[in-house]
Coordinates of C-alpha atoms in Angstrom, one line a residue:
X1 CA 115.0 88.8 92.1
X2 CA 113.4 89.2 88.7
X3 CA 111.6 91.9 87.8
X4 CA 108.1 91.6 86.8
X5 CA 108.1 95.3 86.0
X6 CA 110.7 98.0 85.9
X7 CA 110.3 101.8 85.0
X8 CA 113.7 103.8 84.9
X9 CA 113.4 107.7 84.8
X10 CA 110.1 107.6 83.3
X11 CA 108.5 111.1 82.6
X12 CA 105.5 111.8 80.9
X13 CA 103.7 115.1 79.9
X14 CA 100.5 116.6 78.7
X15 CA 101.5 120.2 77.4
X16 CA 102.6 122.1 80.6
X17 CA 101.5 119.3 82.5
X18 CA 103.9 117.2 84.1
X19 CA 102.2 114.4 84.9
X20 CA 104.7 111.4 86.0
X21 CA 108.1 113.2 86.5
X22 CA 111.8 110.7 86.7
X23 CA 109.9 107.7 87.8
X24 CA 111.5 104.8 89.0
X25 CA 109.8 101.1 89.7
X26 CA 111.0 98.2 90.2
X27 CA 108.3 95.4 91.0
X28 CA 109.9 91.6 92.0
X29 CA 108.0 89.1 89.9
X30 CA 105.3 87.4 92.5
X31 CA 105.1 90.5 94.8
X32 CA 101.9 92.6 96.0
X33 CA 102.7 96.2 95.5
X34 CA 100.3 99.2 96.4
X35 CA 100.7 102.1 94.3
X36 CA 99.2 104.8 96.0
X37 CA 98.7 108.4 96.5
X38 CA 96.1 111.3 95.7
X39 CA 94.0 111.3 92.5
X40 CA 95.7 113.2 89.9
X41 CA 99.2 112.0 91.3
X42 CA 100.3 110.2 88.4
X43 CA 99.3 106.4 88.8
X44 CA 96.8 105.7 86.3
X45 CA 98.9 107.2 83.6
X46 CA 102.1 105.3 84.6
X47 CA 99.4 102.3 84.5
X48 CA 98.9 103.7 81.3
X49 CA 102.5 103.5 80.5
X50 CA 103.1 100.0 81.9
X51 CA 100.5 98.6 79.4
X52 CA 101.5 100.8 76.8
X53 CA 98.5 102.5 76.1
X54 CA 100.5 105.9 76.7
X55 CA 104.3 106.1 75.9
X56 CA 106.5 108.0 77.7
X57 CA 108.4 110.9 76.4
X58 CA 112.0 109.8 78.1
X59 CA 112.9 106.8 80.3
X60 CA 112.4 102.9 79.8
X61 CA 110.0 100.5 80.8
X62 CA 110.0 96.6 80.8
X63 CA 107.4 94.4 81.4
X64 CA 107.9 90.6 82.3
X65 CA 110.9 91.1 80.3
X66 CA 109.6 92.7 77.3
X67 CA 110.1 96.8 76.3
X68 CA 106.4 96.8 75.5
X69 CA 103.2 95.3 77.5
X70 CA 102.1 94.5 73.8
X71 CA 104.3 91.7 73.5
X72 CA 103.4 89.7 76.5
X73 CA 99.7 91.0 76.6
X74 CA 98.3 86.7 77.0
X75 CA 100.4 87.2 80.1
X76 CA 98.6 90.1 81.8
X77 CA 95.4 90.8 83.7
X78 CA 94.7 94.8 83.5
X79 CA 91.7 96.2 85.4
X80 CA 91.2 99.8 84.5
X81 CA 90.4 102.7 86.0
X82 CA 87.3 102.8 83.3
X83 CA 85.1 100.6 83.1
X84 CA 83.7 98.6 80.3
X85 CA 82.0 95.7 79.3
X86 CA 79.8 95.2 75.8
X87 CA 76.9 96.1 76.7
X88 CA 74.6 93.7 74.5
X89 CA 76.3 90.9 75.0
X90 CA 75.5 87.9 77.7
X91 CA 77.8 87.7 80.6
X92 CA 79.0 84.2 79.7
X93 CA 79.2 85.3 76.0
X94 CA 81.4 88.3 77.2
X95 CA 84.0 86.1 79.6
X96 CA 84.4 83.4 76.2
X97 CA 85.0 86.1 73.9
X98 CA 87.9 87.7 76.4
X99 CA 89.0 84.3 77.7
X100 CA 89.6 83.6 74.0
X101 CA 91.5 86.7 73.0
X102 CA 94.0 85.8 75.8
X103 CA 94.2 82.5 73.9
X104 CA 92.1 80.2 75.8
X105 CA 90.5 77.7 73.6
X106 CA 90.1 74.9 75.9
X107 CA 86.6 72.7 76.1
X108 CA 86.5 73.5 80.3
X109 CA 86.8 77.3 79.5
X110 CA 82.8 77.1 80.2
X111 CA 83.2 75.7 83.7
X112 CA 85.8 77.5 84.6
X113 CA 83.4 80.6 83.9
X114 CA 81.1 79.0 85.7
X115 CA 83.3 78.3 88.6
X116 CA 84.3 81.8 88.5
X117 CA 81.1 83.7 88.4
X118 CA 80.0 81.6 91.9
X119 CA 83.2 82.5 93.0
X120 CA 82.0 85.6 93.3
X121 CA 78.4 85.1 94.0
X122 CA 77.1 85.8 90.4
X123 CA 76.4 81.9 90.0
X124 CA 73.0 82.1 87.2
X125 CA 73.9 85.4 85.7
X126 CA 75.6 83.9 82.5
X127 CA 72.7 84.4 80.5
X128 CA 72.0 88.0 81.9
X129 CA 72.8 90.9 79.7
X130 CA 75.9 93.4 80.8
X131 CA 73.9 96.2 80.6
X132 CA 71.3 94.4 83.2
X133 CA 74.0 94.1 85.8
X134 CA 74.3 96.1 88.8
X135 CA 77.8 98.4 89.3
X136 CA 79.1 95.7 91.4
X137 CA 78.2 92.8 89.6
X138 CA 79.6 94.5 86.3
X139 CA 83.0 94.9 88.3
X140 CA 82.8 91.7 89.4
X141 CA 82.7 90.2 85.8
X142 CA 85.2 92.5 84.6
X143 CA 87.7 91.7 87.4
X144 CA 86.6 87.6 86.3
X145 CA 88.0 88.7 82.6
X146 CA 91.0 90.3 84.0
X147 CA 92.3 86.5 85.9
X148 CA 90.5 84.2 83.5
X149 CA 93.9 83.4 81.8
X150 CA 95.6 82.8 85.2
X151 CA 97.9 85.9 83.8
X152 CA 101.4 86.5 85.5
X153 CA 101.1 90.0 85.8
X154 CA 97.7 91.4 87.0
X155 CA 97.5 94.9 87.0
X156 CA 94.4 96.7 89.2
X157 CA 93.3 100.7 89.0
X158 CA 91.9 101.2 91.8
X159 CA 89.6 98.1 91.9
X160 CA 87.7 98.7 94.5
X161 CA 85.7 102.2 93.6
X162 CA 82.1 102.6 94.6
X163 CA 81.9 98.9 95.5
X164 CA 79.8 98.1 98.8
X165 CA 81.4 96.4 101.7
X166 CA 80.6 92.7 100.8
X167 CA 81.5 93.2 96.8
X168 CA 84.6 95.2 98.3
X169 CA 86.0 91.8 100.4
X170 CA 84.9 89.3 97.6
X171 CA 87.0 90.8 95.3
X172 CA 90.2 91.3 98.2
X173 CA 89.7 87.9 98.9
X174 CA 90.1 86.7 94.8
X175 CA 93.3 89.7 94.5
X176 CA 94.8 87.7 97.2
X177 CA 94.0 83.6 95.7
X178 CA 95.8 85.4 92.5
X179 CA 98.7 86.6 94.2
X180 CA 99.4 82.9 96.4
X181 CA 98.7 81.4 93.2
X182 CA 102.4 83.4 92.4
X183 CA 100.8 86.2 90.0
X184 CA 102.3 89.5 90.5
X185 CA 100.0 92.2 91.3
X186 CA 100.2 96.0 91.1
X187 CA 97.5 97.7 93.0
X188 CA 96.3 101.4 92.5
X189 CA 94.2 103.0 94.8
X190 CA 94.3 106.6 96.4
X191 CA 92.2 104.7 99.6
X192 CA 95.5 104.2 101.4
X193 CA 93.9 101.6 104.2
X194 CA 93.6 99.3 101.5
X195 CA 96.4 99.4 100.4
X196 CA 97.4 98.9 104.0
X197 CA 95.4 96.2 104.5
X198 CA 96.4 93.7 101.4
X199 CA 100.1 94.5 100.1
X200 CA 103.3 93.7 101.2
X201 CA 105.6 96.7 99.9
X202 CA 103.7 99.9 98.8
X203 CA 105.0 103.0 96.1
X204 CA 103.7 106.4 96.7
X205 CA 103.7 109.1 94.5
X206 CA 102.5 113.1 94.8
X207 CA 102.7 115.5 91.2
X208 CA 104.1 112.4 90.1
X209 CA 107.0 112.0 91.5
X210 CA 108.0 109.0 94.0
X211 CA 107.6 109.9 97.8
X212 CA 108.1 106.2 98.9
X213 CA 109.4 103.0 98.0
X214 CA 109.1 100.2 100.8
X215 CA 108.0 97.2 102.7
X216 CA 105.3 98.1 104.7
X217 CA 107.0 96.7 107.9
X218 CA 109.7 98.7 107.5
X219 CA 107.4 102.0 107.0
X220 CA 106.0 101.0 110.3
X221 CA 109.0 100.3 111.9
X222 CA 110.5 104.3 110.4
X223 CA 107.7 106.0 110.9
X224 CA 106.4 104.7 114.6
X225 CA 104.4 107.3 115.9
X226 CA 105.1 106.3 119.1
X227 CA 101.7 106.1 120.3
X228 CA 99.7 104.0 123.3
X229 CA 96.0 104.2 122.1
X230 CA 94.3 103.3 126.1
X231 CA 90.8 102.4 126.8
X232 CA 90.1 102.6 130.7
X233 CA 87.3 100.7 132.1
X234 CA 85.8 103.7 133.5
X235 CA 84.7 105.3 130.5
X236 CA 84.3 108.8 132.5
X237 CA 87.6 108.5 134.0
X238 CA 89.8 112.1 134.2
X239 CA 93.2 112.2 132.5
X240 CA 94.8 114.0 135.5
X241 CA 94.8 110.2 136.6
X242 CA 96.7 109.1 133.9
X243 CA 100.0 108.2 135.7
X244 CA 103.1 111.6 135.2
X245 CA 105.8 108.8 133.8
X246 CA 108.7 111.0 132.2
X247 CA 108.4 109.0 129.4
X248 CA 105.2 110.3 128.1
X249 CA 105.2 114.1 126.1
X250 CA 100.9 114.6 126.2
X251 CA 98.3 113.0 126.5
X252 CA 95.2 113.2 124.0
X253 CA 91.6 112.1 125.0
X254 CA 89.2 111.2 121.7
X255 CA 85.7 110.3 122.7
X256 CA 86.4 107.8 125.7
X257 CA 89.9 106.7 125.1
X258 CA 93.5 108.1 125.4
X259 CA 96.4 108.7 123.2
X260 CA 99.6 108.7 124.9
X261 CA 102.0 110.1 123.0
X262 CA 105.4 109.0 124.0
X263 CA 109.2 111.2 124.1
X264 CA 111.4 110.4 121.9
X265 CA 113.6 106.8 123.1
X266 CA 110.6 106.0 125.6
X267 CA 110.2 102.3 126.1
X268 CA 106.3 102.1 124.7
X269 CA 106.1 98.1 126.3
X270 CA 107.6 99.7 129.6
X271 CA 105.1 102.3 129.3
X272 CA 102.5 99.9 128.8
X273 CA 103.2 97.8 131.9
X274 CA 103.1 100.7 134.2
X275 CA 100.3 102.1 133.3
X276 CA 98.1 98.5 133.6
X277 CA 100.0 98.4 137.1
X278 CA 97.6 101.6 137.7
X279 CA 94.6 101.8 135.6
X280 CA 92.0 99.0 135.0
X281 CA 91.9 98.7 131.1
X282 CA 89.3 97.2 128.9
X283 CA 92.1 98.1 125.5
X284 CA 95.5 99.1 125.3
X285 CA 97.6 98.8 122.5
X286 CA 100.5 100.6 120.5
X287 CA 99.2 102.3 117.9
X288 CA 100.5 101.4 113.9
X289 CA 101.4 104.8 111.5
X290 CA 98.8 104.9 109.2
X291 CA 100.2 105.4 105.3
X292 CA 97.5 108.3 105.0
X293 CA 99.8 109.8 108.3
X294 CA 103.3 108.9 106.4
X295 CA 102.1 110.6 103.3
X296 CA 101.1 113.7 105.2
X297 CA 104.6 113.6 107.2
X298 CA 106.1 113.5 103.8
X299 CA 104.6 116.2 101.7
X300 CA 103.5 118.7 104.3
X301 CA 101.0 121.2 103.4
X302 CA 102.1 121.1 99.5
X303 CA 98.1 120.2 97.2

C-alpha cells in the first residue's frame, strides 16, 4: 500500500540531546495511527519533522509522496501541540482567512463554516472574537481549520489536552468522519487509552527511539495478559471459594472483584465456564492488555 508518510533512519538532535534517534515510519495512505508514548519521547519533534518545521540531521522523510511537507502543504491538516489562533480576529473571519490559504475560494466556503462550527456545537459564534472563546471552543475552531480543506493527510498533537469530557468526544467523533471520509490521520498523544480507544495500528516511542510498531489486535493478541476480571454476586464473597482449577497461578481481589490470573497455556474460555458452573456472577470477562501495561512490559523501570 502507499505510503502517506515514511521516515527512514531519522535522527534528530538538540546539542547533547538526542531527541528522535534511527526512526523508522511507515504510515499506509487512509490508515489511523497512534503515535504514542511519554512526554519528552520524541513525537512532537518528529511531528515537527513530518511537516518540516524541523529538519533532521540524517535520514529521509516523504510525505504524500513529496521529500518535504512544504510541497503538498494544500494537502494537509496539522493540529499542533501549540495552540494558536489571531486573537482580534472573528471566528468566521479566522476559518475564511485559513480556508483560503489552503486554496479554498469557493462561494459555499461560508456554509461550510457554518456547517462546521454546529458540527461542533459552536453554531452563532462566527461573529465572536478568538480571544472571547473558551479553551475548548478555541480548540474546537482550530481543529475546524485543520479539516476545512478536506486535506489527505491530517496530522493531530495530542488533540485532546485539557479538553472536558463532552469537547473531548465531539472532537473523536469529527477525527473519525475524517478518517471514513479516507483522510490519513496521525495521532499524538502520551494518553495511551485514547489512543486505544480510536486507532487501528499504533507507534510507540521512549528517548526517541521506536518500542512498537503494530496493529492493535495483534498487540492484544502478543501481549494477552491472560487475565479473568470476575464480579460475584455476592459482593462480600471470600476468595478461598474461588474454585483451585490448576489452570489458574493467583488470584487478585480489587475492591469487590477478582483477577484471576491464569498459567501459562490455560484455556481462559474453559476457565471461564467452570467457574460460572460454581460461582453466581453479575460480570465476568477476559481482560484486554492495556498499551500503558505493554509500554511498561517493554521498557521496564528505564525514565
Amino acid at each position: 500500500m502507499e505510503a502517506a508518510i515514511q521516515l527512514s533512519g531519522v535522527t534528530k538532535t538538540f546539542g547533547k540531546v538526542t531527541a528522535v534517534d534511527r526512526l523508522d515510519l511507515t504510515v499506509p495512505r487512509g490508515a489511523m495511527y497512534g503515535f504514542i508514548g511519554p512526554n519528552g519521547a520524541g513525537k512532537s519533534t518528529s511531528i515537527r519533522m513530518i511537516m518540516s518545521i524541523l529538519f533532521p540531521d540524517s535520514g529521509e522523510l516523504s510525505v504524500l509522496g513529496h521529500r518535504s511537507a512544504l510541497d503538498a502543504k494544500d494537502r494537509i491538516g496539522y493540529l499542533p501541540e501549540e495552540r494558536g489562533v489571531y486573537k482580534k480576529m472573528r471566528v468566521s473571519a479566522f476559518l475564511m482567512y485559513i480556508a483560503r490559504l489552503k486554496g479554498l475560494h469557493d462561494a459555499g466556503l461560508r456554509t461550510r463554516i457554518s456547517e462546521a462550527l454546529e458540527r461542533v456545537g459552536l453554531d452563532g459564534v462566527e461573529r465572536k472574537r478568538c480571544d472571547e472563546l473558551s479553551k475548548g471552543m478555541s480548540q474546537k475552531v482550530q481543529l475546524i481549520a485543520a479539516i476545512i480543506h478536506k486535506p489527505d493527510l491530517l496530522i493531530l498533537d495530542e488533540p485532546f489536552s485539557g479538553l472536558d469530557p463532552v469537547s473531548m468526544r465531539t472532537l473523536r467523533d469529527l477525527i473519525l468522519e475524517e478518517n471514513r471520509r479516507g483522510a490519513t490521520i496521525l495521532f499524538s498523544t502520551h494518553v495511551m487509552p485514547q489512543a486505544e480507544e480510536i486507532c487501528d495500528h499504533v507507534v510507540m516511542i521512549h528517548k526517541g527511539r521506536k518500542v512498537l510498531d503494530d496493529d492493535v489486535r495483534e498487540i492484544r493478541r502478543q501481549y494477552d495478559p491472560r487475565v479473568v476480571q470476575l464480579e460475584p454476586l455476592d459482593a462480600g464473597m471470600d476468595p478461598s471459594k474461588l474454585p483451585a482449577l490448576p489452570e489458574i497461578e493467583r488470584v487478585e481481589q480489587v475492591d469487590h472483584r477478582f483477577r484471576i490470573l491464569l498459567r501459562e497455556g490455560a484455556d481462559p474460555q474453559a476457565v471461564m465456564r467452570r467457574l460460572l458452573e460454581t460461582i453466581p456472577a453479575a460480570r465476568i470477562e477476559l481482560a484486554r492488555p492495556r498499551l500503558e501495561d505493554v509500554f511498561v512490559r517493554l521498557v521496564g523501570g528505564t525514565s
